[in-house]
Coordinates of C-alpha atoms in Angstrom, one line a residue:
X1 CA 29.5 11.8 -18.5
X2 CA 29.4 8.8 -16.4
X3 CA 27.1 6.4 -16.6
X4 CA 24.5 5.2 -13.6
X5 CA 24.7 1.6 -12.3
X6 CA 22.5 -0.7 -14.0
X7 CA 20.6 -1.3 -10.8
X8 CA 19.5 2.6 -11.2
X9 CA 18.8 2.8 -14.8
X10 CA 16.9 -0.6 -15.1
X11 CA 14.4 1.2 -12.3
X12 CA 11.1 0.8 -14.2
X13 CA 8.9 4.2 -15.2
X14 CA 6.0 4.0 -12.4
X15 CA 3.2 3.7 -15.3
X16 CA 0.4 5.1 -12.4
X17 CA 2.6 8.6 -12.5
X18 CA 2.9 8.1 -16.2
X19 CA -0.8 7.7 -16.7
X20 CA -2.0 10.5 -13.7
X21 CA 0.5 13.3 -15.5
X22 CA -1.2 13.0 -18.5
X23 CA -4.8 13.0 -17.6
X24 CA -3.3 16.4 -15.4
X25 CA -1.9 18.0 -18.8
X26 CA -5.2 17.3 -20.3
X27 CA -8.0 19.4 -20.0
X28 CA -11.2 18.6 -18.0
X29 CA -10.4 14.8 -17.4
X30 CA -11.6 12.6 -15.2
X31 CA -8.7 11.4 -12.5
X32 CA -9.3 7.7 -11.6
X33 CA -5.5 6.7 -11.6
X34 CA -4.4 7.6 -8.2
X35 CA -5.0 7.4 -4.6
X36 CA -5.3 10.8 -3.5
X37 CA -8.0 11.7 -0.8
X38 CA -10.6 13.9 -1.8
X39 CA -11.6 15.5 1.6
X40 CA -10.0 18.5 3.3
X41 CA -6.8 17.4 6.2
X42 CA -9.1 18.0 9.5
X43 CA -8.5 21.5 10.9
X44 CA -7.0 20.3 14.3
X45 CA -4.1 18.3 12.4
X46 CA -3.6 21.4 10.2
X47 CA -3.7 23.6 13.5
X48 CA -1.0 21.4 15.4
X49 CA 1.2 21.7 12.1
X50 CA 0.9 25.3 12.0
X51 CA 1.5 25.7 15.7
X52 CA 5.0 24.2 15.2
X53 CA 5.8 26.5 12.6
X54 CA 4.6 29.8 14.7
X55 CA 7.0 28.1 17.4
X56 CA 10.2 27.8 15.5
X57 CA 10.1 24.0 16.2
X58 CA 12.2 23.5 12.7
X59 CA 15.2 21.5 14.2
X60 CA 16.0 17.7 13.9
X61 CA 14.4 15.6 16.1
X62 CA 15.9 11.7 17.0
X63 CA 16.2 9.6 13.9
X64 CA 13.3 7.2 14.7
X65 CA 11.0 10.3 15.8
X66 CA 9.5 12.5 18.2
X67 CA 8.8 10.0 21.3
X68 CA 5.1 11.4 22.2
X69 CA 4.1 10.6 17.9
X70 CA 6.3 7.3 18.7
X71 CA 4.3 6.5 21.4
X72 CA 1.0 6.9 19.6
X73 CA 1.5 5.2 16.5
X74 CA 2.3 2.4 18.9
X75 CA -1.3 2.9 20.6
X76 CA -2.8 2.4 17.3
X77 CA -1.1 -0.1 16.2
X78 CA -2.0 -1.9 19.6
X79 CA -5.6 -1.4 19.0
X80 CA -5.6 -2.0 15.5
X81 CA -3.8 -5.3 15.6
X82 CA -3.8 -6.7 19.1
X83 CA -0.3 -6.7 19.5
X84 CA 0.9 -4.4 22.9
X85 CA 4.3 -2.8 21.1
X86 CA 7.2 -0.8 22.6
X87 CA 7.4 2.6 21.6
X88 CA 11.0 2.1 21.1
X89 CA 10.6 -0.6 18.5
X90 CA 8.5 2.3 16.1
X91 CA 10.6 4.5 13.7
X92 CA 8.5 7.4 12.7
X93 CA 9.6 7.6 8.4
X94 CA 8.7 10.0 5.3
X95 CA 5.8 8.0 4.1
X96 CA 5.1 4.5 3.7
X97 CA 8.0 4.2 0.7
X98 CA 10.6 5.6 2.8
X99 CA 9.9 3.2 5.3
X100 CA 10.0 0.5 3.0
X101 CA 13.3 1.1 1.2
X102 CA 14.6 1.4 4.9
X103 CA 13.3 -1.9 5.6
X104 CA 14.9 -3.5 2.8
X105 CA 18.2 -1.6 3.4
X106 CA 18.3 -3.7 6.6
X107 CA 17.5 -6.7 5.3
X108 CA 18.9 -7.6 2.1
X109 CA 22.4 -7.3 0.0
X110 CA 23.0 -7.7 -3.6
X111 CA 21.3 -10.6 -5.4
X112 CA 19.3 -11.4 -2.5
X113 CA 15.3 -12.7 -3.3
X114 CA 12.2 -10.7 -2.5
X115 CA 8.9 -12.6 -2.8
X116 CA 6.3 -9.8 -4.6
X117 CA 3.1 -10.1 -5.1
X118 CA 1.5 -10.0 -8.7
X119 CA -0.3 -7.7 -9.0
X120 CA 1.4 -5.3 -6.3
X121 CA 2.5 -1.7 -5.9
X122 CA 4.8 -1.3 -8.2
X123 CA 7.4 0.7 -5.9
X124 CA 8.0 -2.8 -4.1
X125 CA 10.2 -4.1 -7.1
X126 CA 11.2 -0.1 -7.8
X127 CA 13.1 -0.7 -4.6
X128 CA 14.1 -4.1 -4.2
X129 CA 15.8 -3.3 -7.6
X130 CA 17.4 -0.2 -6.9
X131 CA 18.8 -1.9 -3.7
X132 CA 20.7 -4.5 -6.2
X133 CA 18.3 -7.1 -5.1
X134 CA 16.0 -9.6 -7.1
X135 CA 12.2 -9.3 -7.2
X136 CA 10.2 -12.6 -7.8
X137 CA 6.7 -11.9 -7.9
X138 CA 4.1 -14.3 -6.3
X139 CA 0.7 -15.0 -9.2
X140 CA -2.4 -13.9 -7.4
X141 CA -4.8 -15.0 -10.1
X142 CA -8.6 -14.3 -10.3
X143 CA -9.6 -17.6 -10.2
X144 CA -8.3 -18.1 -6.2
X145 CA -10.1 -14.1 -5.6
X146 CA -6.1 -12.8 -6.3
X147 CA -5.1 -13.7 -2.6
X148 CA -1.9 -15.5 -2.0
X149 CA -1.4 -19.3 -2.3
X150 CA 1.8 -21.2 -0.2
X151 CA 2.1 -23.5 -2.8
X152 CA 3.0 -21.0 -5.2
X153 CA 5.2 -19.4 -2.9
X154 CA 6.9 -22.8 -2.0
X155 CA 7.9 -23.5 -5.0
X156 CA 9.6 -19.5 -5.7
X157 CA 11.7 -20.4 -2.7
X158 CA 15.3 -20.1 -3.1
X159 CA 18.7 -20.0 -1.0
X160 CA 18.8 -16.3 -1.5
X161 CA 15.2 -15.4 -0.9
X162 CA 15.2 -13.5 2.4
X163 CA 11.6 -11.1 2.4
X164 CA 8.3 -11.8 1.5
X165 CA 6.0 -9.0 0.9
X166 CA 2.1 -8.8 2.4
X167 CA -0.5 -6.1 1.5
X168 CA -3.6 -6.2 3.3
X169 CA -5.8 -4.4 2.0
X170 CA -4.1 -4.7 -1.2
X171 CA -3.6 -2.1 -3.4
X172 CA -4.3 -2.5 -6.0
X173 CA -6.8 -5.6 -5.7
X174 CA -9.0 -4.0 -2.8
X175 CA -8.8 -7.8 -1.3
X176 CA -8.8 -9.0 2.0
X177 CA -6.2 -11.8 3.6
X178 CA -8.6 -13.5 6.3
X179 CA -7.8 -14.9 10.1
X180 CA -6.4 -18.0 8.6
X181 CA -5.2 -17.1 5.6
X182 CA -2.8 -14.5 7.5
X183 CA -2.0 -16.8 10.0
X184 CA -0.8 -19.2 7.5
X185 CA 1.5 -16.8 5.5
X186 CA 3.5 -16.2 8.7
X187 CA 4.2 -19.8 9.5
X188 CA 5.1 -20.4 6.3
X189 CA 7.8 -17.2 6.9
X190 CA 8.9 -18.9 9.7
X191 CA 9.2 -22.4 8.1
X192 CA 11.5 -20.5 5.6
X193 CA 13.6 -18.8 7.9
X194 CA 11.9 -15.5 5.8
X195 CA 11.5 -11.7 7.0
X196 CA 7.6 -10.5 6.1
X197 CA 7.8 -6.7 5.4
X198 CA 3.7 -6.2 6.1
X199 CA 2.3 -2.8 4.3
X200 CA -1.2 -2.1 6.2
X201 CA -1.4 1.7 4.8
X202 CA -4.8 0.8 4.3
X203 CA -5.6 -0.9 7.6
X204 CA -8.4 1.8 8.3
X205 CA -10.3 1.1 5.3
X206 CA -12.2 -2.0 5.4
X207 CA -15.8 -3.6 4.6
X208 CA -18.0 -5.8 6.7
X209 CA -14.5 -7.5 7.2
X210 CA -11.8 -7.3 10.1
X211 CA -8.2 -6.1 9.1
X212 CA -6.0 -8.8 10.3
X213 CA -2.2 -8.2 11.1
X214 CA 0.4 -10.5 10.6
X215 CA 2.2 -9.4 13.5
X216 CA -0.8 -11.1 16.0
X217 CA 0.7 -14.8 14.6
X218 CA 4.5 -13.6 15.0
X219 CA 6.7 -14.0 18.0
X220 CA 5.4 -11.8 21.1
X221 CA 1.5 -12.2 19.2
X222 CA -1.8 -13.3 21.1
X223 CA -1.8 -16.0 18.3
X224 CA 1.7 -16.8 17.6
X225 CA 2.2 -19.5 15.4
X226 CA 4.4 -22.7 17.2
X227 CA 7.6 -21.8 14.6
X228 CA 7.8 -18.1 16.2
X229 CA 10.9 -18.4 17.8
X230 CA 11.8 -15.1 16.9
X231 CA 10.3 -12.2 15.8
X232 CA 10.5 -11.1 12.2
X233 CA 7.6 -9.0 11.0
X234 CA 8.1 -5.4 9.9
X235 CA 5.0 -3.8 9.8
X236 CA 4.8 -0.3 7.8
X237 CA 2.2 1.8 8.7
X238 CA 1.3 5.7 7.3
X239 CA -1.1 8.4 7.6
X240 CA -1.4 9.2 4.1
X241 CA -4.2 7.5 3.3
X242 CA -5.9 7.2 6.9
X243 CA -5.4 11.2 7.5
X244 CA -5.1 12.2 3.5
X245 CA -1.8 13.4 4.6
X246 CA -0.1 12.7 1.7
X247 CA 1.7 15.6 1.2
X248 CA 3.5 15.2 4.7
X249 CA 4.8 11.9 4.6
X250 CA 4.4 10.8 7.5
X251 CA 4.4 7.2 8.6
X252 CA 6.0 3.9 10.5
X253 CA 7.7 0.9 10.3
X254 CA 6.6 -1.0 13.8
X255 CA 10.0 -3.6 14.3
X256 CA 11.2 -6.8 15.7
X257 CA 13.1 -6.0 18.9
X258 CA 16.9 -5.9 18.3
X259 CA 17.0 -3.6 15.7
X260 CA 16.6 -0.6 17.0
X261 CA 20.9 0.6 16.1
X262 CA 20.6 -0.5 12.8
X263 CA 17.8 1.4 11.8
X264 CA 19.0 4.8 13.5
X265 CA 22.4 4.3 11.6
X266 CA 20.4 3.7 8.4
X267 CA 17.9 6.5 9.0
X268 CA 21.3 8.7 9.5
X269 CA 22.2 7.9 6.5
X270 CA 19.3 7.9 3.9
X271 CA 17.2 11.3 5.6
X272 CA 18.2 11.9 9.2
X273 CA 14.8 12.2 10.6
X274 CA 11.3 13.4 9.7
X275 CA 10.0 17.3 9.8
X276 CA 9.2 18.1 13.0
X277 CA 5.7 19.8 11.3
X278 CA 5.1 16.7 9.8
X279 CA 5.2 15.3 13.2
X280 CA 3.3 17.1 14.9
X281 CA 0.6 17.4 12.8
X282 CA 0.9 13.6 12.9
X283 CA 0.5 13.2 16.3
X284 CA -2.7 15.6 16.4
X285 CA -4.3 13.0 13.8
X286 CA -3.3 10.2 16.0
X287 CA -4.1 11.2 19.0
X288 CA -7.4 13.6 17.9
X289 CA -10.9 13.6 17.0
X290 CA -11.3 10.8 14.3
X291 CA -14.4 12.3 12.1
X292 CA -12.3 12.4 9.2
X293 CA -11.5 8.0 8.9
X294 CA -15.2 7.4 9.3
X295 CA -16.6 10.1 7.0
X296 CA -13.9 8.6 4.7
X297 CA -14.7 5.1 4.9
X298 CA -18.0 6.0 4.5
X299 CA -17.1 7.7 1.6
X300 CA -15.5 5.0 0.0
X301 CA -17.9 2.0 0.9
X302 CA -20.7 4.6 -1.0
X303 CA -18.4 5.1 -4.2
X304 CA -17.6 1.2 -4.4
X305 CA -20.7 0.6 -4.3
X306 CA -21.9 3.5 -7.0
X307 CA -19.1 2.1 -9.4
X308 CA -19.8 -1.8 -9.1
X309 CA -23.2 -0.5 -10.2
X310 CA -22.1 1.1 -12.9
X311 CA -19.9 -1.4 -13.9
X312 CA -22.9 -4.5 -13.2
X313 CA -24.6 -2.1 -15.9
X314 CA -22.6 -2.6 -18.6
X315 CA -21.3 -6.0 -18.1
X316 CA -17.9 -5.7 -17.3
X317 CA -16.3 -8.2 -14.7
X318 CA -14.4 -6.8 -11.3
X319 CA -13.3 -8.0 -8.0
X320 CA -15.5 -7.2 -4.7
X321 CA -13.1 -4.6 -3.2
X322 CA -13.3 -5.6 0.2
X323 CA -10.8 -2.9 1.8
X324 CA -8.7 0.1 0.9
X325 CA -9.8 2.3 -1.9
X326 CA -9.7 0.9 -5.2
X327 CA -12.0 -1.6 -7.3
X328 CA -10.1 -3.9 -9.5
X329 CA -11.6 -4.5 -13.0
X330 CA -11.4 -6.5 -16.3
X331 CA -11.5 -4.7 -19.3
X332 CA -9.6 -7.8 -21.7
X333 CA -12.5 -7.0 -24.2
X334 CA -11.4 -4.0 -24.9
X335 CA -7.3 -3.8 -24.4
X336 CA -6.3 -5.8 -26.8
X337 CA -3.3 -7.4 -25.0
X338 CA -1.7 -4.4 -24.2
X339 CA -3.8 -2.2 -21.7
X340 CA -1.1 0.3 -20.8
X341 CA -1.3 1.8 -24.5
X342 CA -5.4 1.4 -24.0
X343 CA -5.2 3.3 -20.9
X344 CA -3.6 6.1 -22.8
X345 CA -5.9 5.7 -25.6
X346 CA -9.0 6.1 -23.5
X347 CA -7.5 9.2 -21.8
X348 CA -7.0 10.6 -25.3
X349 CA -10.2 10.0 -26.7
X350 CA -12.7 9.7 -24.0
X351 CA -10.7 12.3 -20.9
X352 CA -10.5 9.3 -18.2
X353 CA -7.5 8.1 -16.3
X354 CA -7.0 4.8 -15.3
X355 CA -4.2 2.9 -13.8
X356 CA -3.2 0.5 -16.3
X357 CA -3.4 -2.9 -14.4
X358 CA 0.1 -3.6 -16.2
X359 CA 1.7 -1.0 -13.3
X360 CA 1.5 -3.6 -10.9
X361 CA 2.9 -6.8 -12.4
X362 CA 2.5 -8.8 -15.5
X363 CA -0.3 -10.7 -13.7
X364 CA -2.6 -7.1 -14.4
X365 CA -2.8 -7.5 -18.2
X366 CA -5.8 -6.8 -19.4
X367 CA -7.4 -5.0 -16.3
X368 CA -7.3 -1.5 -14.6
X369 CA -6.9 0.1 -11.1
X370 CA -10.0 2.7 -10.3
X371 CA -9.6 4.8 -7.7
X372 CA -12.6 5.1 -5.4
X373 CA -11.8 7.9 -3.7
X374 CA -12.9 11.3 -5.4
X375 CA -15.9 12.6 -6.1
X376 CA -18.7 10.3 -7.1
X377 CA -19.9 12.6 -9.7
X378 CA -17.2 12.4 -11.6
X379 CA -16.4 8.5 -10.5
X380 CA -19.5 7.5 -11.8
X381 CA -19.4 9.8 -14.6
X382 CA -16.1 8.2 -16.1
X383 CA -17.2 4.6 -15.5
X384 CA -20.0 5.1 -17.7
X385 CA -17.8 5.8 -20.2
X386 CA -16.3 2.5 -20.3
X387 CA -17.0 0.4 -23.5
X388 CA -19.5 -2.5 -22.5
X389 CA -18.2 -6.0 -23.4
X390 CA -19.7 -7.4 -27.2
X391 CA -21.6 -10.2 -25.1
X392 CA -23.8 -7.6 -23.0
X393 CA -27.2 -6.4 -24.2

């Protein structure tokens, strides 16, 4: 049999799936490893979905999308980041991951640098690798609150380096880039003659601080930074998380002008286009009532706020989660170097599911991922089950 290229086989096992499929082959466990959405999709997205069934509209649409969803996706992104985009310039993808391994397709060749941060989701070096390209990850540490430093960046810059990756809100840190901060990422971009592939799938999910797009500092911006000659952020945006659509991946990748060929060709080539149904049931949450992001967000502020207690009980250290859904926490008394096993451990013996912070870089040694976004119940229930560190009374 012949064997797969090395770029495929060195792929790394996605330790959040590896984790989540065990605590589901287990019996009455508590699921705090993923990012699923507890609530019911809203009725009116589900109704628009079924609509295009019971009307047979089951045919290809244009690669980059339906142009009405097209159009709103751009609305949003307009009002979410102050930045008036072209319809044309949004390619409507299969979830945010599909729209990031068409991003990269377009942007880098064999041996070519990303810049990743560490921690980060782990399918941003799944794909830079299975693209033949070379993922150097960026240290966000705890003692600079795990945001991004240029210096450290500056000195991971290479001739081949090409993209750097953003995540605001980060998953899996639940951190925050500021005004400035953002602002200072994309001139250093610029300075570097670098693509920024931005991931704001949790742009809707923030706390007592703005969301800030990098795309207001780049070319075209209200703030554009002096070096933005031209254009060159990709932002990737997706209803999975804002809608809990997850199951009908559904997003987009908002582009610099002039690329608008390439990306059809490449979206030919890798899936063609995105279900209609998906579509349209996208376009009803876009365009819709919006009760479910603010139930949500309230949902999530409350169970960040019931965990941090939980975890201020017994001691053990975390990061304020500042956006998306996930609380970032130290458990180095307990790991003992090597918290992926742990995480398995604790799932056999106690029936919780964490993501082992180790799924996200080598950076996440020693801490976990908690998902904030099920019941609180059971949240609160399986944090209490953590083992307090030997210091704490």
């Amino acid at each position: 049999m012949p064997s797969a290229p090395a770029r495929v086989v060195s792929v790394p096992v996605n330790q959040i799936r590896e984790i989540t499929q065990a605590a589901w082959a287990t019996p009455d466990s508590i699921v705090l490893s993923i990012g699923e959405p507890a609530f019911p999709v809203a009725r009116h997205v589900l109704e628009a979905g079924i609509s295009a069934l019971d009307r047979d509209d089951t045919n290809y649409t244009p690669n980059a999308g339906i142009g009405p969803v097209r159009a709103a996706f751009a609305a949003r992104f307009a009002h979410l980041s102050g930045v008036d985009d072209d319809p044309s310039r949004v390619f409507v993808v299969a979830g945010a991951q599909q729209g990031l391994h068409l991003a990269l397709s377009t942007l880098i060749s064999a041996g070519d640098e990303v810049l990743i941060p560490d921690p980060g989701y782990p399918t941003f070096t799944m794909t830079v690798g299975l693209l033949g390209g070379v993922s150097v990850p960026y240290p966000l540490v705890p003692h600079h609150g795990f945001q991004p430093r240029v210096d450290d960046l500056q000195q991971l810059v290479t001739p081949r380096t090409r993209v750097l990756m953003l995540n605001s809100p980060s998953n899996p840190l639940g951190s925050v880039f500021d005004h400035d901060l953002t602002r200072e990422l994309v001139r250093f971009a610029h300075q570097n003659d670098l693509w920024i592939i931005s991931d704001e799938c949790y742009e809707a999910f923030t706390y007592d601080v703005p969301h800030v797009s990098p795309a207001r500092f780049d070319a075209g911006g209200p703030e554009a930074v002096p070096e933005a000659v031209e254009a060159r952020v990709i932002t990737s945006l997706t209803l999975s998380k804002t809608y809990g659509l997850t199951g009908l991946r559904i997003g987009a990748l908002v582009t610099p002008p002039g690329m608008e060929t390439v990306l059809n060709n490449v979206m030919e080539a890798t899936v063609s286009c995105v279900s209609a149904t998906s579509q349209y049931a996208g376009l009803a949450a876009l365009t819709g009532p919006q009760d479910y992001v603010s139930t949500a967000l309230d949902h999530y502020r409350s169970n960040r706020d019931a965990a941090t207690a939980v975890l201020d009980g017994l001691g053990i250290d975390y990061l304020d989660a500042r956006g998306a859904f996930y609380l970032w926490a130290n458990l180095s008394h307990t790991t003992g170097g090597d918290v992926r096993t742990w995480t398995r451990t604790f799932l056999a013996e106690r029936g919780v599911a964490l993501a082992p912070g180790t799924a996200f870089g080598l950076m996440g040694e020693g801490w976990v991922r908690i998902a904030l976004c099920g019941r609180t119940e059971e949240l609160v229930e399986g944090l209490s089950r953590l083992p307090a560190p030997p210091s704490h009374d």
